[in-house]
Short mmCIF file of C-alpha atoms and ligand atoms in Angstrom, two decimals:
data_model
loop_
_atom_site.label_atom_id
_atom_site.label_comp_id
_atom_site.label_asym_id
_atom_site.label_seq_id
_atom_site.Cartn_x
_atom_site.Cartn_y
_atom_site.Cartn_z
CA MET J 284 -0.15 -0.10 -0.13
CA SER J 285 1.55 3.10 -1.76
CA LYS J 286 2.16 6.12 1.65
CA THR J 287 0.44 9.37 0.90
CA ILE J 288 2.54 12.55 1.01
CA LEU J 289 0.89 16.09 1.97
CA LEU J 290 2.95 18.97 -0.28
CA THR J 291 1.75 22.21 1.26
CA GLY J 292 2.68 24.97 -1.71
CA GLY J 293 3.19 21.75 -4.02
CA ALA J 294 2.55 23.92 -6.84
CA GLY J 295 5.33 25.87 -6.30
CA TYR J 296 9.35 26.02 -7.46
CA ILE J 297 10.52 23.25 -5.61
CA GLY J 298 7.22 21.58 -4.17
CA SER J 299 6.58 20.73 -8.20
CA HIS J 300 9.84 19.42 -8.46
CA THR J 301 9.38 17.33 -4.98
CA TYR J 302 6.08 16.09 -6.63
CA VAL J 303 7.37 14.49 -9.77
CA GLU J 304 10.39 12.83 -7.36
CA LEU J 305 7.93 11.69 -4.74
CA LYS J 306 5.39 10.20 -7.42
CA SER J 307 9.07 8.73 -9.46
CA ALA J 308 9.36 6.83 -5.79
CA GLY J 309 5.97 5.53 -5.72
CA TYR J 310 4.28 7.70 -3.29
CA ASP J 311 0.59 8.62 -3.60
CA VAL J 312 0.83 12.52 -3.64
CA VAL J 313 -1.42 15.32 -2.46
CA ILE J 314 -0.78 19.10 -3.78
CA ILE J 315 -2.33 22.15 -1.68
CA ASP J 316 -1.64 25.75 -3.17
CA ASN J 317 -3.18 28.96 -3.14
CA PHE J 318 -1.65 29.43 -6.75
CA SER J 319 -0.47 32.93 -5.09
CA ASN J 320 3.17 31.86 -6.45
CA ALA J 321 2.71 29.46 -9.04
CA ARG J 322 0.80 29.28 -12.08
CA PRO J 323 -2.36 26.88 -12.45
CA ASP J 324 -1.08 25.20 -15.48
CA VAL J 325 1.62 23.31 -13.79
CA ILE J 326 -0.86 21.09 -12.61
CA ASP J 327 -1.47 20.32 -16.06
CA ARG J 328 2.34 20.04 -16.67
CA LEU J 329 3.05 17.70 -13.82
CA ALA J 330 0.10 15.48 -14.95
CA GLN J 331 2.15 15.07 -18.17
CA ILE J 332 5.58 14.47 -16.44
CA THR J 333 4.10 11.91 -14.39
CA ASP J 334 1.63 10.32 -16.86
CA ALA J 335 -1.07 10.33 -13.77
CA PRO J 336 -3.45 12.24 -12.97
CA VAL J 337 -3.04 14.89 -9.74
CA THR J 338 -4.49 15.11 -6.85
CA TRP J 339 -4.81 18.56 -5.75
CA HIS J 340 -6.66 21.23 -3.77
CA LYS J 341 -6.64 25.23 -4.01
CA GLY J 342 -6.61 26.58 -0.84
CA ASP J 343 -4.78 28.56 2.03
CA VAL J 344 -2.91 27.42 4.65
CA LEU J 345 -4.24 30.13 6.93
CA ASP J 346 -7.77 28.55 6.18
CA LYS J 347 -8.28 25.85 9.09
CA ALA J 348 -11.76 25.25 7.65
CA PHE J 349 -9.94 24.11 4.42
CA LEU J 350 -6.98 21.95 5.99
CA ALA J 351 -9.32 20.17 8.36
CA LYS J 352 -11.31 18.91 4.74
CA VAL J 353 -7.99 18.00 3.20
CA PHE J 354 -7.28 15.73 6.36
CA ALA J 355 -10.60 14.22 6.42
CA GLN J 356 -10.37 13.42 2.72
CA HIS J 357 -7.02 12.17 2.88
CA ALA J 358 -5.31 9.48 4.75
CA VAL J 359 -1.96 11.20 5.15
CA ASP J 360 1.17 9.88 6.20
CA ALA J 361 3.66 12.24 5.77
CA VAL J 362 3.49 16.21 5.60
CA ILE J 363 6.00 18.11 3.61
CA HIS J 364 5.75 22.13 3.91
CA PHE J 365 6.71 24.09 1.03
CA ALA J 366 4.23 26.52 1.63
CA ALA J 367 5.79 30.31 2.11
CA LYS J 368 6.85 33.47 1.70
CA LYS J 369 10.96 33.82 0.73
CA ALA J 370 11.90 36.82 -0.16
CA VAL J 371 14.52 38.30 1.83
CA GLY J 372 14.22 42.36 0.98
CA GLU J 373 10.13 41.72 0.86
CA SER J 374 10.03 40.21 4.51
CA VAL J 375 12.14 43.26 5.69
CA GLU J 376 9.20 45.67 4.32
CA LYS J 377 6.91 42.82 5.32
CA PRO J 378 7.32 41.37 8.82
CA LEU J 379 3.67 40.98 9.60
CA ASP J 380 2.72 38.85 6.38
CA TYR J 381 5.73 36.98 6.92
CA PHE J 382 5.02 36.09 10.52
CA GLU J 383 1.43 35.13 9.26
CA THR J 384 2.30 32.81 6.40
CA ASN J 385 5.08 31.46 7.20
CA CYS J 386 4.66 30.70 11.11
CA THR J 387 0.71 31.28 11.79
CA GLY J 388 0.52 29.20 8.59
CA PHE J 389 3.10 26.38 10.01
CA SER J 390 1.10 26.50 12.93
CA ASN J 391 -2.19 25.66 11.39
CA ILE J 392 -0.75 22.76 9.19
CA LEU J 393 0.54 21.43 12.44
CA MET J 394 -2.48 21.22 14.80
CA ALA J 395 -4.38 19.85 11.66
CA MET J 396 -1.78 17.11 11.33
CA GLN J 397 -2.28 16.80 15.10
CA ALA J 398 -6.11 16.33 15.36
CA ALA J 399 -5.77 14.00 12.04
CA GLY J 400 -3.25 11.91 13.92
CA VAL J 401 -0.14 12.37 11.61
CA PHE J 402 3.00 13.24 13.16
CA ASN J 403 5.59 13.28 10.60
CA VAL J 404 6.63 16.44 9.04
CA VAL J 405 9.64 17.43 6.32
CA PHE J 406 10.22 21.39 6.60
CA SER J 407 11.57 23.63 4.13
CA SER J 408 13.85 25.88 5.95
CA THR J 409 17.22 27.76 4.41
CA ALA J 410 21.00 28.34 5.45
CA THR J 411 20.30 31.89 6.23
CA VAL J 412 18.89 31.09 9.65
CA TYR J 413 22.61 31.29 10.17
CA GLY J 414 23.40 34.64 9.50
CA GLU J 415 26.85 36.07 9.02
CA PRO J 416 29.14 33.39 9.03
CA LEU J 417 31.56 32.84 11.78
CA SER J 418 33.43 29.91 9.90
CA LEU J 419 32.91 28.36 6.68
CA PRO J 420 31.14 25.99 5.56
CA TYR J 421 28.10 26.16 7.29
CA THR J 422 27.76 22.61 9.20
CA GLU J 423 24.71 22.16 10.98
CA ASP J 424 25.46 23.36 14.33
CA HIS J 425 26.52 27.04 13.44
CA ARG J 426 25.56 29.29 15.43
CA ILE J 427 21.84 30.72 14.24
CA ALA J 428 21.57 34.05 14.14
CA PRO J 429 18.78 35.52 11.55
CA VAL J 430 19.12 38.84 10.10
CA SER J 431 15.89 39.46 8.09
CA PRO J 432 12.14 38.53 9.26
CA TYR J 433 11.98 35.37 6.88
CA ALA J 434 15.38 33.87 8.30
CA GLN J 435 13.21 34.82 11.67
CA SER J 436 10.24 33.05 10.77
CA LYS J 437 12.43 29.89 9.75
CA VAL J 438 14.20 29.76 13.09
CA THR J 439 10.62 30.14 14.82
CA CYS J 440 9.10 27.16 12.86
CA GLU J 441 11.91 25.33 13.78
CA THR J 442 11.82 25.95 17.08
CA LEU J 443 8.25 24.90 17.63
CA LEU J 444 9.24 21.84 15.59
CA ARG J 445 11.63 21.05 18.82
CA GLN J 446 9.30 21.91 21.38
CA LEU J 447 6.54 20.32 20.09
CA LYS J 448 8.56 17.20 19.86
CA ASP J 449 9.83 17.91 23.62
CA SER J 450 5.63 17.91 24.78
CA ASP J 451 4.87 14.84 22.20
CA PRO J 452 7.53 12.08 21.17
CA ARG J 453 5.13 11.05 18.66
CA TRP J 454 5.76 13.81 15.83
CA ASN J 455 9.27 13.10 13.97
CA TYR J 456 10.22 15.96 11.59
CA GLY J 457 13.12 16.40 9.11
CA VAL J 458 14.32 20.36 8.77
CA LEU J 459 15.77 20.99 5.26
CA ARG J 460 18.10 24.14 5.31
CA TYR J 461 18.54 24.86 1.56
CA PHE J 462 21.15 26.81 -0.20
CA ASN J 463 20.35 28.59 -3.37
CA PRO J 464 17.79 26.45 -5.45
CA ALA J 465 18.47 26.75 -9.11
CA GLY J 466 17.72 25.22 -12.46
CA ALA J 467 14.57 23.48 -13.51
CA HIS J 468 13.28 19.80 -14.44
CA ASP J 469 14.72 17.77 -17.51
CA SER J 470 11.80 17.85 -19.38
CA ALA J 471 11.40 21.83 -19.57
CA LEU J 472 8.05 21.53 -18.38
CA ILE J 473 8.26 23.04 -14.86
CA GLY J 474 10.82 25.85 -13.27
CA GLU J 475 11.27 28.56 -11.68
CA ASP J 476 8.53 30.62 -12.60
CA PRO J 477 8.44 34.05 -10.57
CA ASN J 478 5.48 36.04 -11.05
CA ASP J 479 7.43 39.47 -11.07
CA ILE J 480 11.05 40.91 -10.67
CA PRO J 481 12.83 38.54 -9.96
CA ASN J 482 15.26 38.76 -6.96
CA ASN J 483 17.53 35.79 -7.34
CA LEU J 484 20.46 35.68 -9.57
CA MET J 485 19.53 32.83 -11.93
CA PRO J 486 15.53 33.79 -12.61
CA TYR J 487 17.20 37.30 -13.20
CA ILE J 488 19.95 36.45 -15.66
CA ALA J 489 17.41 33.89 -17.27
CA LYS J 490 14.96 37.06 -18.01
CA VAL J 491 17.93 38.96 -19.50
CA ALA J 492 19.10 35.63 -21.80
CA THR J 493 14.99 35.79 -23.39
CA GLY J 494 15.44 39.48 -23.87
CA GLU J 495 12.55 40.28 -20.87
CA LEU J 496 14.84 42.51 -19.26
CA PRO J 497 18.26 44.50 -20.70
CA HIS J 498 21.10 43.62 -18.88
CA LEU J 499 22.31 42.11 -14.93
CA ASN J 500 22.82 44.06 -12.65
CA VAL J 501 25.93 42.78 -10.68
CA PHE J 502 25.81 43.83 -6.90
CA GLY J 503 28.88 44.72 -5.90
CA ASP J 504 32.26 43.55 -7.41
CA ASP J 505 34.70 44.46 -4.41
CA TYR J 506 33.78 41.65 -2.06
CA ASP J 507 36.28 39.16 -0.36
CA THR J 508 36.10 36.67 -3.50
CA PRO J 509 38.09 35.59 -6.16
CA ASP J 510 36.68 38.11 -8.92
CA GLY J 511 35.17 40.58 -6.35
CA THR J 512 31.26 39.40 -7.04
CA GLY J 513 29.23 37.40 -4.40
CA VAL J 514 29.56 33.48 -4.16
CA ARG J 515 27.12 31.42 -3.26
CA ASP J 516 26.36 27.33 -3.05
CA TYR J 517 23.86 26.71 -5.88
CA ILE J 518 21.92 23.54 -5.84
CA HIS J 519 20.26 21.83 -8.64
CA VAL J 520 16.11 21.75 -7.80
CA VAL J 521 16.00 18.14 -9.03
CA ASP J 522 18.82 17.61 -6.71
CA LEU J 523 17.13 19.34 -3.90
CA ALA J 524 13.69 17.53 -4.72
CA ARG J 525 15.53 14.23 -4.49
CA GLY J 526 16.62 15.20 -0.59
CA HIS J 527 13.38 15.36 0.14
CA VAL J 528 11.75 12.31 -1.08
CA GLN J 529 14.81 10.61 1.17
CA SER J 530 14.35 12.76 4.03
CA VAL J 531 10.39 11.93 4.26
CA GLY J 532 11.86 8.17 3.49
CA LYS J 533 13.68 8.04 6.36
CA LEU J 534 11.01 9.09 8.72
CA LEU J 535 8.48 6.95 7.79
CA ASP J 536 10.86 4.30 7.90
CA ASP J 537 12.80 5.40 10.85
CA GLN J 538 10.62 8.07 13.07
CA ASP J 539 13.95 9.85 13.29
CA THR J 540 14.23 13.21 13.77
CA HIS J 541 16.76 15.45 11.35
CA ILE J 542 18.05 18.73 10.84
CA LEU J 543 20.24 18.93 7.80
CA ASN J 544 22.03 21.45 5.12
CA LEU J 545 20.89 20.59 1.27
CA GLY J 546 23.92 21.96 -0.79
CA THR J 547 26.76 20.92 -2.67
CA GLY J 548 29.74 22.52 -0.80
CA THR J 549 30.67 24.24 -3.82
CA GLY J 550 30.52 27.82 -4.28
CA TYR J 551 30.13 29.70 -7.44
CA SER J 552 30.12 33.68 -8.14
CA VAL J 553 28.26 35.88 -10.08
CA PHE J 554 30.32 35.79 -12.93
CA ASP J 555 30.61 32.33 -12.77
CA MET J 556 26.72 31.77 -13.26
CA LEU J 557 26.98 34.45 -16.16
CA ARG J 558 29.47 32.68 -17.94
CA SER J 559 27.73 29.60 -17.62
CA TYR J 560 24.19 30.99 -18.70
CA GLU J 561 26.02 32.47 -21.49
CA LYS J 562 27.20 28.61 -22.51
CA ALA J 563 23.55 27.69 -22.22
CA CYS J 564 21.98 30.18 -24.33
CA GLY J 565 25.11 30.44 -27.01
CA THR J 566 25.26 34.44 -26.61
CA THR J 567 27.01 37.32 -24.37
CA LEU J 568 24.72 38.62 -21.91
CA PRO J 569 25.26 42.15 -20.77
CA PHE J 570 25.65 43.40 -17.06
CA LYS J 571 26.51 46.58 -15.01
CA ILE J 572 28.40 46.43 -12.01
CA GLY J 573 26.25 48.46 -9.22
CA PRO J 574 26.39 49.12 -5.86
CA ARG J 575 26.35 46.05 -3.07
CA ARG J 576 22.74 45.02 -2.26
CA ALA J 577 21.58 45.64 1.27
CA GLY J 578 22.00 42.49 3.67
CA ASP J 579 24.38 40.64 1.39
CA ILE J 580 27.33 38.81 2.39
CA ASP J 581 30.70 37.74 0.53
CA CYS J 582 30.15 34.20 0.45
CA PHE J 583 28.49 31.27 1.94
CA TYR J 584 28.35 27.51 1.17
CA ALA J 585 27.40 24.38 2.55
CA ASP J 586 29.49 21.24 4.45
CA PRO J 587 27.15 18.40 2.66
CA ALA J 588 28.26 15.79 4.80
CA SER J 589 25.49 15.26 7.09
CA ALA J 590 22.96 14.74 4.74
CA ARG J 591 25.47 12.46 3.14
CA ASP J 592 26.47 10.36 5.94
CA TYR J 593 22.55 10.56 7.49
CA LEU J 594 20.61 10.46 3.85
CA GLY J 595 22.86 8.90 1.92
CA PHE J 596 22.34 12.42 -0.13
CA GLU J 597 24.21 13.55 -2.84
CA ALA J 598 24.03 16.15 -5.18
CA THR J 599 24.98 15.57 -8.59
CA ARG J 600 24.10 18.31 -11.00
CA GLY J 601 26.64 21.13 -11.32
CA LEU J 602 26.51 24.60 -12.59
CA ASP J 603 26.28 23.89 -16.26
CA GLU J 604 23.53 21.56 -15.54
CA MET J 605 21.78 24.36 -13.52
CA CYS J 606 22.38 26.96 -16.48
CA GLN J 607 21.21 24.75 -19.40
CA SER J 608 17.83 23.50 -17.40
CA SER J 609 17.18 26.73 -16.59
CA TRP J 610 17.46 28.00 -20.37
CA ASN J 611 15.67 24.65 -21.62
CA TRP J 612 12.41 26.03 -19.36
CA VAL J 613 12.38 29.65 -19.82
CA SER J 614 13.47 29.49 -24.24
CA ARG J 615 11.10 26.11 -24.93
CA VAL J 616 7.83 25.50 -23.04
CA ARG J 617 7.91 28.66 -20.42
CA ASN J 618 7.00 30.93 -23.34
CA SER J 619 4.44 28.74 -24.89
C1 WQD D 798 22.57 35.48 -5.06
C2 WQD D 798 24.19 36.09 -5.62
C3 WQD D 798 23.55 38.62 -4.71
C4 WQD D 798 20.67 38.85 -8.05
C5 WQD D 798 18.21 34.55 -1.07
C6 WQD D 798 17.66 34.05 0.33
C7 WQD D 798 17.97 32.34 0.43
C8 WQD D 798 17.26 31.84 -0.35
C9 WQD D 798 17.75 31.72 -1.64
C10 WQD D 798 15.06 31.29 0.31
C11 WQD D 798 24.60 37.58 -4.31
C12 WQD D 798 23.87 38.44 -6.47
C13 WQD D 798 21.47 38.53 -6.98
C14 WQD D 798 20.76 39.78 -8.68
C15 WQD D 798 23.37 39.85 -8.47
N1 WQD D 798 15.92 32.07 -0.35
N2 WQD D 798 22.84 38.86 -7.27
N3 WQD D 798 22.48 40.39 -9.08
O1 WQD D 798 20.56 36.18 -1.80
O2 WQD D 798 22.26 34.34 -1.77
O3 WQD D 798 19.96 33.99 -1.19
O4 WQD D 798 18.00 33.36 -2.28
O5 WQD D 798 15.02 30.44 0.89
O6 WQD D 798 16.88 32.76 1.60
O7 WQD D 798 18.53 35.24 0.91
O8 WQD D 798 20.19 34.46 -3.72
O9 WQD D 798 20.11 34.50 -5.88
O10 WQD D 798 19.50 36.63 -4.43
O11 WQD D 798 21.77 36.21 -4.90
O12 WQD D 798 24.33 40.31 -8.42
O13 WQD D 798 20.29 40.48 -9.61
O14 WQD D 798 23.79 37.08 -6.96
O15 WQD D 798 24.30 39.92 -4.70
O16 WQD D 798 25.88 37.32 -4.49
P1 WQD D 798 20.71 34.85 -1.81
P2 WQD D 798 20.40 35.64 -4.45
#
């Protein structure tokens, strides 16, 4: 009998890729999403990729009655919680919105799970919980020092999970701290699909490559890095999705709790990505050097050893594959 996984925010960038990998691993999957940051036609594309109908419900994690109905309708074995706001800059402008969606929304999910007797949850967290690096690479025991309301909301949720487990040992959770997700599915049918001007580097470069934006603004070239531009640990979204399958499988098999970095352990600069994207799209991409972006730091990347040792997780796709898959997505199907 297949286990059933509920994906909150399952129509979004990482959620949709995780859906594909879960189905490939033999799980039954239910998606809930309010489609605030996802296009409805992603459902049809997921059906196309998996060659099977998709079970999904449109609704909000702030709607407790909706959540109760979902759990009454489906015998859920575990939840992977993606539904959250994730823009650092926006969180500084709208801290209350971020608390409501990211913290109250997650609390609603946990309460609905508890009422339904479901105690396995994988939580989508972020490396920005670590704040300014005291040392690199970031290990999971690095000091927690969130700078933005977004990062704070993720720390609040991680803390809630720990306190929940302390209060009731039936709870089992996996916290996955993402580095920088990038790229798209090999089919070019799903990928990152920001509604407006992207905050993140790769989707911005993608819009320069398609001609939707005139040039890339490089936020500073005076950082303490080899070429002066910011260095980050980009991880292919399909590798990231597979990490979620391994995490939820471990929860269901071992009822064990884990907190893990999901990164590659390799840092790439802005110029590294720009050059790789030029190879992918076959043209030179214009850029301008601008001032640093508030809140950015020189460099951060993961120590991926814990996820490797505990889950057997290895990110296998490099920067060129991330850029090529992104270009395939934005240039062929995205604009169809
Ligand atoms: C990467 C590098 C920029 C855009 C953020 C969140 C993090 C996670 C991933 C949610 C930096 C430079 C960027 C541009 C640029 N999100 N850059 N021009 O800031 O490392 O992480 O997204 O979980 O929580 O903090 O990613 O892609 O925004 O920036 O020069 O137009 O690219 O300065 O060095 P970041 P990013």
